[in-house]
mmCIF file of C-alpha atoms in Angstrom:
data_model
loop_
_atom_site.group_PDB
_atom_site.id
_atom_site.type_symbol
_atom_site.label_atom_id
_atom_site.label_comp_id
_atom_site.label_asym_id
_atom_site.label_seq_id
_atom_site.Cartn_x
_atom_site.Cartn_y
_atom_site.Cartn_z
ATOM 1 C CA ILE A 1 -32.716 17.378 -0.877
ATOM 2 C CA ARG A 2 -33.029 18.146 -4.599
ATOM 3 C CA SER A 3 -35.069 21.287 -3.858
ATOM 4 C CA PHE A 4 -32.526 22.404 -1.257
ATOM 5 C CA LEU A 5 -29.630 22.125 -3.715
ATOM 6 C CA LYS A 6 -31.481 23.589 -6.690
ATOM 7 C CA GLU A 7 -32.422 26.640 -4.615
ATOM 8 C CA LYS A 8 -28.683 27.105 -4.118
ATOM 9 C CA LYS A 9 -28.155 26.966 -7.921
ATOM 10 C CA PHE A 10 -26.620 23.495 -8.061
ATOM 11 C CA VAL A 11 -26.913 21.710 -11.423
ATOM 12 C CA GLU A 12 -28.085 18.072 -11.403
ATOM 13 C CA VAL A 13 -26.245 15.688 -13.744
ATOM 14 C CA GLU A 14 -25.823 11.973 -14.431
ATOM 15 C CA THR A 15 -22.446 10.205 -14.389
ATOM 16 C CA PRO A 16 -21.430 6.835 -15.905
ATOM 17 C CA THR A 17 -22.406 3.632 -14.097
ATOM 18 C CA LEU A 18 -20.050 1.568 -16.295
ATOM 19 C CA GLN A 19 -16.499 2.882 -16.002
ATOM 20 C CA SER A 20 -13.191 1.843 -17.552
ATOM 21 C CA VAL A 21 -11.365 3.048 -14.417
ATOM 22 C CA TYR A 22 -13.150 3.112 -11.059
ATOM 23 C CA GLY A 23 -12.323 5.473 -8.197
ATOM 24 C CA GLY A 24 -13.613 7.978 -5.659
ATOM 25 C CA ALA A 25 -13.862 5.609 -2.671
ATOM 26 C CA SER A 26 -12.026 2.862 -0.823
ATOM 27 C CA ALA A 27 -14.099 -0.075 -2.042
ATOM 28 C CA THR A 28 -13.960 -3.276 -4.093
ATOM 29 C CA PRO A 29 -15.771 -2.871 -7.438
ATOM 30 C CA PHE A 30 -18.008 -5.211 -9.412
ATOM 31 C CA LYS A 31 -16.388 -6.207 -12.718
ATOM 32 C CA THR A 32 -18.118 -6.752 -16.042
ATOM 33 C CA HIS A 33 -17.229 -7.039 -19.747
ATOM 34 C CA LEU A 34 -18.311 -5.030 -22.785
ATOM 35 C CA LYS A 35 -18.477 -7.418 -25.748
ATOM 36 C CA ALA A 36 -18.723 -4.754 -28.465
ATOM 37 C CA LEU A 37 -15.294 -3.311 -27.632
ATOM 38 C CA ASP A 38 -13.903 -6.421 -25.882
ATOM 39 C CA ILE A 39 -12.925 -4.442 -22.779
ATOM 40 C CA ASN A 40 -13.381 -4.980 -19.064
ATOM 41 C CA LEU A 41 -15.452 -2.398 -17.189
ATOM 42 C CA PHE A 42 -16.333 -1.689 -13.570
ATOM 43 C CA MET A 43 -19.625 -0.638 -12.007
ATOM 44 C CA SER A 44 -19.332 2.764 -10.349
ATOM 45 C CA ILE A 45 -18.251 2.790 -6.699
ATOM 46 C CA SER A 46 -18.598 6.600 -6.695
ATOM 47 C CA PRO A 47 -19.358 9.445 -9.141
ATOM 48 C CA GLU A 48 -16.587 11.592 -7.631
ATOM 49 C CA LEU A 49 -13.963 11.668 -10.377
ATOM 50 C CA TYR A 50 -16.589 12.494 -13.032
ATOM 51 C CA LEU A 51 -18.198 15.283 -11.017
ATOM 52 C CA LYS A 52 -14.759 16.820 -10.499
ATOM 53 C CA ARG A 53 -14.163 16.717 -14.270
ATOM 54 C CA LEU A 54 -17.351 18.805 -14.593
ATOM 55 C CA VAL A 55 -16.017 21.334 -12.072
ATOM 56 C CA VAL A 56 -12.872 21.580 -14.228
ATOM 57 C CA GLY A 57 -15.240 22.086 -17.191
ATOM 58 C CA GLY A 58 -16.813 25.118 -15.521
ATOM 59 C CA ILE A 59 -19.851 23.828 -13.592
ATOM 60 C CA ASP A 60 -19.068 25.351 -10.185
ATOM 61 C CA LYS A 61 -21.985 23.730 -8.340
ATOM 62 C CA VAL A 62 -22.831 20.203 -9.475
ATOM 63 C CA PHE A 63 -24.620 17.221 -7.917
ATOM 64 C CA THR A 64 -25.970 13.771 -8.641
ATOM 65 C CA ILE A 65 -28.212 11.359 -6.751
ATOM 66 C CA CYS A 66 -27.153 7.952 -7.989
ATOM 67 C CA LYS A 67 -26.639 4.278 -7.253
ATOM 68 C CA ASN A 68 -23.188 3.154 -6.128
ATOM 69 C CA PHE A 69 -22.111 -0.491 -6.329
ATOM 70 C CA ARG A 70 -19.583 -1.942 -3.872
ATOM 71 C CA ASN A 71 -18.603 -5.599 -3.802
ATOM 72 C CA GLU A 72 -18.247 -5.930 -0.052
ATOM 73 C CA GLY A 73 -20.026 -7.068 3.103
ATOM 74 C CA ILE A 74 -23.749 -6.953 3.787
ATOM 75 C CA ASP A 75 -24.979 -5.915 7.232
ATOM 76 C CA PHE A 76 -27.503 -3.606 8.914
ATOM 77 C CA THR A 77 -25.968 -0.484 7.315
ATOM 78 C CA HIS A 78 -24.447 -1.926 4.103
ATOM 79 C CA ASN A 79 -26.127 -3.056 0.873
ATOM 80 C CA PRO A 80 -24.104 -3.909 -2.286
ATOM 81 C CA GLU A 81 -25.983 -1.183 -4.174
ATOM 82 C CA PHE A 82 -27.100 1.956 -2.392
ATOM 83 C CA THR A 83 -28.280 5.485 -3.117
ATOM 84 C CA MET A 84 -25.908 8.410 -2.696
ATOM 85 C CA LEU A 85 -26.077 12.168 -2.954
ATOM 86 C CA GLU A 86 -22.759 13.612 -4.060
ATOM 87 C CA PHE A 87 -22.071 17.275 -4.796
ATOM 88 C CA TYR A 88 -19.100 19.544 -5.521
ATOM 89 C CA TYR A 89 -18.991 23.235 -4.666
ATOM 90 C CA ALA A 90 -16.213 25.334 -6.193
ATOM 91 C CA TYR A 91 -14.683 28.092 -4.026
ATOM 92 C CA ALA A 92 -16.166 26.539 -0.855
ATOM 93 C CA ASN A 93 -14.435 24.585 1.917
ATOM 94 C CA TYR A 94 -15.341 21.832 4.376
ATOM 95 C CA GLU A 95 -16.419 24.343 7.041
ATOM 96 C CA ILE A 96 -19.015 25.824 4.651
ATOM 97 C CA LEU A 97 -20.270 22.262 4.008
ATOM 98 C CA MET A 98 -20.599 21.617 7.761
ATOM 99 C CA ASN A 99 -22.899 24.636 7.963
ATOM 100 C CA MET A 100 -24.790 23.448 4.864
ATOM 101 C CA THR A 101 -25.318 20.090 6.597
ATOM 102 C CA LYS A 102 -26.900 21.800 9.594
ATOM 103 C CA GLU A 103 -29.077 23.851 7.243
ATOM 104 C CA LEU A 104 -30.130 20.774 5.236
ATOM 105 C CA ILE A 105 -31.044 18.831 8.407
ATOM 106 C CA LYS A 106 -33.087 21.788 9.643
ATOM 107 C CA GLU A 107 -34.966 21.959 6.309
ATOM 108 C CA LEU A 108 -35.552 18.187 6.217
ATOM 109 C CA PHE A 109 -36.871 18.067 9.763
ATOM 110 C CA LYS A 110 -39.176 21.000 9.021
ATOM 111 C CA GLU A 111 -40.439 19.395 5.780
ATOM 112 C CA LEU A 112 -41.017 16.030 7.504
ATOM 113 C CA LYS A 113 -42.556 17.661 10.615
ATOM 114 C CA LEU A 114 -39.994 16.050 12.927
ATOM 115 C CA ASN A 115 -38.761 17.349 16.262
ATOM 116 C CA LYS A 116 -35.086 18.260 16.588
ATOM 117 C CA THR A 117 -34.735 15.307 18.936
ATOM 118 C CA ILE A 118 -35.835 12.044 17.330
ATOM 119 C CA GLU A 119 -36.039 8.537 18.691
ATOM 120 C CA TYR A 120 -33.970 5.904 16.907
ATOM 121 C CA GLN A 121 -34.044 2.292 18.144
ATOM 122 C CA GLY A 122 -34.729 3.384 21.724
ATOM 123 C CA LYS A 123 -32.139 6.202 21.712
ATOM 124 C CA LYS A 124 -32.896 9.928 21.802
ATOM 125 C CA LEU A 125 -30.817 11.652 19.122
ATOM 126 C CA ASN A 126 -30.510 15.433 19.381
ATOM 127 C CA PHE A 127 -29.856 17.146 16.030
ATOM 128 C CA SER A 128 -30.275 20.695 17.355
ATOM 129 C CA LYS A 129 -26.605 20.942 18.352
ATOM 130 C CA ILE A 130 -24.070 18.806 16.471
ATOM 131 C CA LYS A 131 -20.773 18.652 18.354
ATOM 132 C CA SER A 132 -17.398 18.553 16.601
ATOM 133 C CA VAL A 133 -14.284 16.538 17.525
ATOM 134 C CA LYS A 134 -10.937 15.920 15.814
ATOM 135 C CA PHE A 135 -10.167 12.366 14.660
ATOM 136 C CA ALA A 136 -6.889 12.031 16.612
ATOM 137 C CA ASP A 137 -8.488 13.382 19.808
ATOM 138 C CA LEU A 138 -11.363 10.909 19.592
ATOM 139 C CA VAL A 139 -9.084 7.917 18.917
ATOM 140 C CA LYS A 140 -6.924 8.894 21.914
ATOM 141 C CA ARG A 141 -9.985 9.305 24.133
ATOM 142 C CA GLU A 142 -11.522 5.967 23.139
ATOM 143 C CA THR A 143 -8.367 3.811 22.912
ATOM 144 C CA GLY A 144 -5.543 5.626 24.692
ATOM 145 C CA ILE A 145 -3.510 5.503 21.459
ATOM 146 C CA ASP A 146 -1.914 8.734 20.227
ATOM 147 C CA ILE A 147 -1.917 8.379 16.430
ATOM 148 C CA GLU A 148 0.098 11.605 16.141
ATOM 149 C CA LYS A 149 2.987 9.589 17.628
ATOM 150 C CA GLU A 150 2.147 6.135 16.223
ATOM 151 C CA THR A 151 2.735 7.212 12.627
ATOM 152 C CA THR A 152 3.775 3.935 10.961
ATOM 153 C CA PHE A 153 2.096 0.563 10.473
ATOM 154 C CA GLU A 154 4.583 -1.095 12.842
ATOM 155 C CA LYS A 155 4.173 1.486 15.615
ATOM 156 C CA LEU A 156 0.382 1.456 15.400
ATOM 157 C CA SER A 157 0.256 -2.369 15.351
ATOM 158 C CA LYS A 158 2.400 -2.489 18.482
ATOM 159 C CA ALA A 159 0.175 0.091 20.222
ATOM 160 C CA ILE A 160 -3.001 -1.846 19.321
ATOM 161 C CA ASN A 161 -1.486 -5.063 20.683
ATOM 162 C CA SER A 162 -0.327 -3.326 23.865
ATOM 163 C CA LYS A 163 -3.899 -2.106 24.483
ATOM 164 C CA ASN A 164 -5.178 -5.668 23.851
ATOM 165 C CA LEU A 165 -7.689 -4.493 21.234
ATOM 166 C CA LYS A 166 -8.419 -7.973 19.888
ATOM 167 C CA GLU A 167 -11.381 -6.838 17.756
ATOM 168 C CA VAL A 168 -8.908 -5.031 15.438
ATOM 169 C CA ASN A 169 -7.858 -7.435 12.670
ATOM 170 C CA ILE A 170 -4.275 -6.318 12.019
ATOM 171 C CA LYS A 171 -3.505 -9.231 9.662
ATOM 172 C CA GLU A 172 -6.203 -8.123 7.195
ATOM 173 C CA CYS A 173 -4.684 -4.630 6.868
ATOM 174 C CA LYS A 174 -2.114 -4.075 4.126
ATOM 175 C CA HIS A 175 -0.968 -0.550 5.034
ATOM 176 C CA TYR A 176 -1.081 2.194 7.672
ATOM 177 C CA GLY A 177 -4.239 3.921 6.379
ATOM 178 C CA ALA A 178 -6.147 0.621 6.327
ATOM 179 C CA LEU A 179 -5.064 -0.136 9.911
ATOM 180 C CA LEU A 180 -6.191 3.314 11.080
ATOM 181 C CA ASP A 181 -9.539 2.716 9.395
ATOM 182 C CA GLU A 182 -9.874 -0.727 11.001
ATOM 183 C CA LEU A 183 -9.085 0.667 14.472
ATOM 184 C CA TYR A 184 -11.565 3.500 13.971
ATOM 185 C CA LYS A 185 -14.401 1.333 12.629
ATOM 186 C CA ARG A 186 -14.003 -1.498 15.160
ATOM 187 C CA VAL A 187 -13.300 0.420 18.363
ATOM 188 C CA VAL A 188 -14.040 4.145 17.986
ATOM 189 C CA ARG A 189 -17.010 4.718 15.674
ATOM 190 C CA PRO A 190 -19.470 2.362 17.460
ATOM 191 C CA ASN A 191 -19.245 4.615 20.543
ATOM 192 C CA ILE A 192 -20.395 7.760 18.698
ATOM 193 C CA ILE A 193 -24.132 7.880 19.391
ATOM 194 C CA GLN A 194 -25.174 11.552 19.273
ATOM 195 C CA PRO A 195 -24.811 13.405 15.927
ATOM 196 C CA THR A 196 -21.114 14.345 15.710
ATOM 197 C CA PHE A 197 -18.854 16.001 13.149
ATOM 198 C CA LEU A 198 -15.586 14.048 13.158
ATOM 199 C CA THR A 199 -12.892 16.248 11.566
ATOM 200 C CA HIS A 200 -9.267 16.249 10.367
ATOM 201 C CA TYR A 201 -8.621 12.633 9.430
ATOM 202 C CA PRO A 202 -5.007 11.487 8.837
ATOM 203 C CA VAL A 203 -3.880 12.012 5.224
ATOM 204 C CA GLU A 204 -3.408 8.239 4.675
ATOM 205 C CA MET A 205 -7.163 7.609 5.027
ATOM 206 C CA ILE A 206 -8.533 9.607 2.059
ATOM 207 C CA ALA A 207 -6.421 9.740 -1.103
ATOM 208 C CA LEU A 208 -8.463 12.504 -2.776
ATOM 209 C CA ALA A 209 -8.593 15.091 0.033
ATOM 210 C CA LYS A 210 -6.535 18.262 0.442
ATOM 211 C CA ARG A 211 -3.941 18.474 3.199
ATOM 212 C CA ASN A 212 -4.455 20.925 6.068
ATOM 213 C CA GLU A 213 -2.543 24.189 5.517
ATOM 214 C CA LYS A 214 -0.898 24.120 8.976
ATOM 215 C CA ASN A 215 -0.382 20.352 9.373
ATOM 216 C CA SER A 216 0.313 18.275 6.254
ATOM 217 C CA ARG A 217 -0.260 15.022 8.214
ATOM 218 C CA ILE A 218 -4.030 15.678 8.343
ATOM 219 C CA ILE A 219 -6.690 16.595 5.794
ATOM 220 C CA ASN A 220 -9.497 19.150 5.752
ATOM 221 C CA THR A 221 -12.387 16.759 6.156
ATOM 222 C CA PHE A 222 -15.406 15.844 8.253
ATOM 223 C CA GLN A 223 -17.857 13.019 8.613
ATOM 224 C CA LEU A 224 -21.280 13.208 10.222
ATOM 225 C CA ILE A 225 -21.563 10.158 12.475
ATOM 226 C CA VAL A 226 -24.858 9.173 14.116
ATOM 227 C CA ASP A 227 -25.348 6.046 16.253
ATOM 228 C CA GLY A 228 -22.106 4.519 15.032
ATOM 229 C CA ALA A 229 -22.890 4.975 11.320
ATOM 230 C CA GLU A 230 -21.394 7.334 8.763
ATOM 231 C CA ILE A 231 -24.111 9.514 7.214
ATOM 232 C CA VAL A 232 -22.003 12.187 5.472
ATOM 233 C CA LYS A 233 -18.393 12.356 4.299
ATOM 234 C CA ALA A 234 -17.044 15.669 2.997
ATOM 235 C CA TYR A 235 -13.696 17.324 2.447
ATOM 236 C CA ASP A 236 -11.672 19.964 0.656
ATOM 237 C CA GLU A 237 -10.746 18.383 -2.654
ATOM 238 C CA LEU A 238 -7.141 17.855 -3.634
ATOM 239 C CA ASN A 239 -6.623 20.052 -6.700
ATOM 240 C CA ASP A 240 -2.815 19.869 -6.846
ATOM 241 C CA PRO A 241 -2.255 17.474 -9.801
ATOM 242 C CA LEU A 242 1.266 16.488 -8.704
ATOM 243 C CA ASP A 243 0.227 15.582 -5.158
ATOM 244 C CA GLN A 244 -2.836 13.755 -6.517
ATOM 245 C CA GLU A 245 -0.746 11.852 -9.061
ATOM 246 C CA ALA A 246 1.704 10.758 -6.346
ATOM 247 C CA ARG A 247 -1.136 9.616 -4.074
ATOM 248 C CA LEU A 248 -2.883 7.666 -6.846
ATOM 249 C CA LYS A 249 0.438 6.020 -7.749
ATOM 250 C CA GLU A 250 0.699 4.943 -4.107
ATOM 251 C CA GLN A 251 -2.891 3.646 -4.289
ATOM 252 C CA ALA A 252 -2.086 1.736 -7.496
ATOM 253 C CA LYS A 253 0.916 0.131 -5.775
ATOM 254 C CA LEU A 254 -1.283 -0.925 -2.828
ATOM 255 C CA LEU A 255 -3.737 -2.393 -5.344
ATOM 256 C CA ARG A 256 -0.955 -4.396 -7.001
ATOM 257 C CA ASP A 257 0.207 -5.564 -3.567
ATOM 258 C CA GLY A 258 -3.223 -7.055 -2.841
ATOM 259 C CA SER A 259 -5.276 -4.276 -1.215
ATOM 260 C CA GLU A 260 -8.712 -4.804 -2.828
ATOM 261 C CA GLU A 261 -10.034 -1.410 -1.645
ATOM 262 C CA ALA A 262 -7.223 0.692 -3.122
ATOM 263 C CA MET A 263 -7.821 2.822 -6.241
ATOM 264 C CA PRO A 264 -6.152 2.421 -9.659
ATOM 265 C CA MET A 265 -4.377 5.258 -11.443
ATOM 266 C CA ASP A 266 -6.752 7.425 -13.519
ATOM 267 C CA GLU A 267 -4.643 9.327 -16.064
ATOM 268 C CA ASP A 268 -7.641 11.191 -17.541
ATOM 269 C CA PHE A 269 -8.560 12.542 -14.116
ATOM 270 C CA ILE A 270 -4.960 13.693 -13.506
ATOM 271 C CA ASN A 271 -5.011 15.425 -16.910
ATOM 272 C CA ALA A 272 -8.212 17.221 -15.885
ATOM 273 C CA LEU A 273 -6.534 18.470 -12.701
ATOM 274 C CA LYS A 274 -3.554 19.666 -14.751
ATOM 275 C CA ILE A 275 -5.945 21.790 -16.838
ATOM 276 C CA GLY A 276 -6.989 23.327 -13.521
ATOM 277 C CA MET A 277 -9.624 22.684 -10.854
ATOM 278 C CA PRO A 278 -10.509 25.604 -8.581
ATOM 279 C CA PRO A 279 -10.468 25.161 -4.795
ATOM 280 C CA THR A 280 -13.495 22.905 -4.301
ATOM 281 C CA ALA A 281 -15.296 21.158 -1.452
ATOM 282 C CA GLY A 282 -16.985 17.790 -2.063
ATOM 283 C CA TYR A 283 -19.813 16.057 -0.218
ATOM 284 C CA GLY A 284 -21.323 12.576 -0.043
ATOM 285 C CA LEU A 285 -24.510 11.664 1.842
ATOM 286 C CA GLY A 286 -25.942 8.147 2.156
ATOM 287 C CA ILE A 287 -29.632 8.504 1.340
ATOM 288 C CA ASP A 288 -30.541 5.029 2.647
ATOM 289 C CA ARG A 289 -28.827 5.535 6.015
ATOM 290 C CA LEU A 290 -30.428 8.947 6.442
ATOM 291 C CA THR A 291 -33.809 7.377 5.650
ATOM 292 C CA MET A 292 -33.170 4.666 8.268
ATOM 293 C CA LEU A 293 -32.598 7.344 10.900
ATOM 294 C CA LEU A 294 -35.587 9.497 9.997
ATOM 295 C CA THR A 295 -38.002 6.526 9.832
ATOM 296 C CA ASN A 296 -36.580 4.620 12.852
ATOM 297 C CA GLN A 297 -35.634 1.499 10.877
ATOM 298 C CA ALA A 298 -32.967 -0.830 12.311
ATOM 299 C CA SER A 299 -31.809 -2.227 8.962
ATOM 300 C CA ILE A 300 -30.988 -0.745 5.562
ATOM 301 C CA ARG A 301 -33.061 -3.620 4.110
ATOM 302 C CA ASP A 302 -36.166 -1.955 5.535
ATOM 303 C CA VAL A 303 -35.720 1.239 3.488
ATOM 304 C CA ILE A 304 -34.845 -0.377 0.124
ATOM 305 C CA LEU A 305 -37.743 -1.781 -1.881
ATOM 306 C CA PHE A 306 -35.690 -4.658 -3.323
ATOM 307 C CA PRO A 307 -32.698 -5.288 -1.064
#
């Protein structure tokens, strides 16, 4: 992966693990304390906001392979610390990154001497042709719920109850975006087996992504889903500082109201955007989950030396 990116003139950097303000993902952070300055710090949940600062600073192609730390559940695909590739590509968009994903998979399979169809836990997964489907279309197909009509927390809750989707925990969700995510993760995503690009998520689900030019209710984004697990998340980055400031203020309000996975306001990041970030596409790939797939391991614990 490093060779692939360096051939494309990406610059590898390191970003802080200890941060005064965390952000870049919907996740609960680990907290710690720095005695020398008597301040509270957080372990990084994502390098995103620092890599974007570097794009503002003039590094048009930048990446890091780092540890992220998220204080949440442990299961077959989640470990509290995990390895992530994240890169930012100025003057590119999510469609270019979809093609880069196909190219990277082709290179990896060639390097590892794997066939385009691999076996994973008794399933044949075909990576030679990755299909693409829009988020709203997939939710409608799997649940019968039209999220383009059910556009508020109340409407969506009512629709979930009417479909008797008891696995969706409505009470745990504090806002519309969280409920969409819960519906997707509980009911929709487990049914995606073959490699699939899931595109155009609702704007409420990713606070740092750019809105679609033709439909401001959705964002220019995709995830690569394989056997019910997210392998890649990528999107056109929001570089409008006013829109970003408004969305982070909304996130900060959700945080104050008790949503543990919401993000705090990051004034320094907003200031960076006000200086000016070019149109940029960003990309995150879970190294551990990819390794699970390529080595046919059922649990993330089997690809981490000290889980």
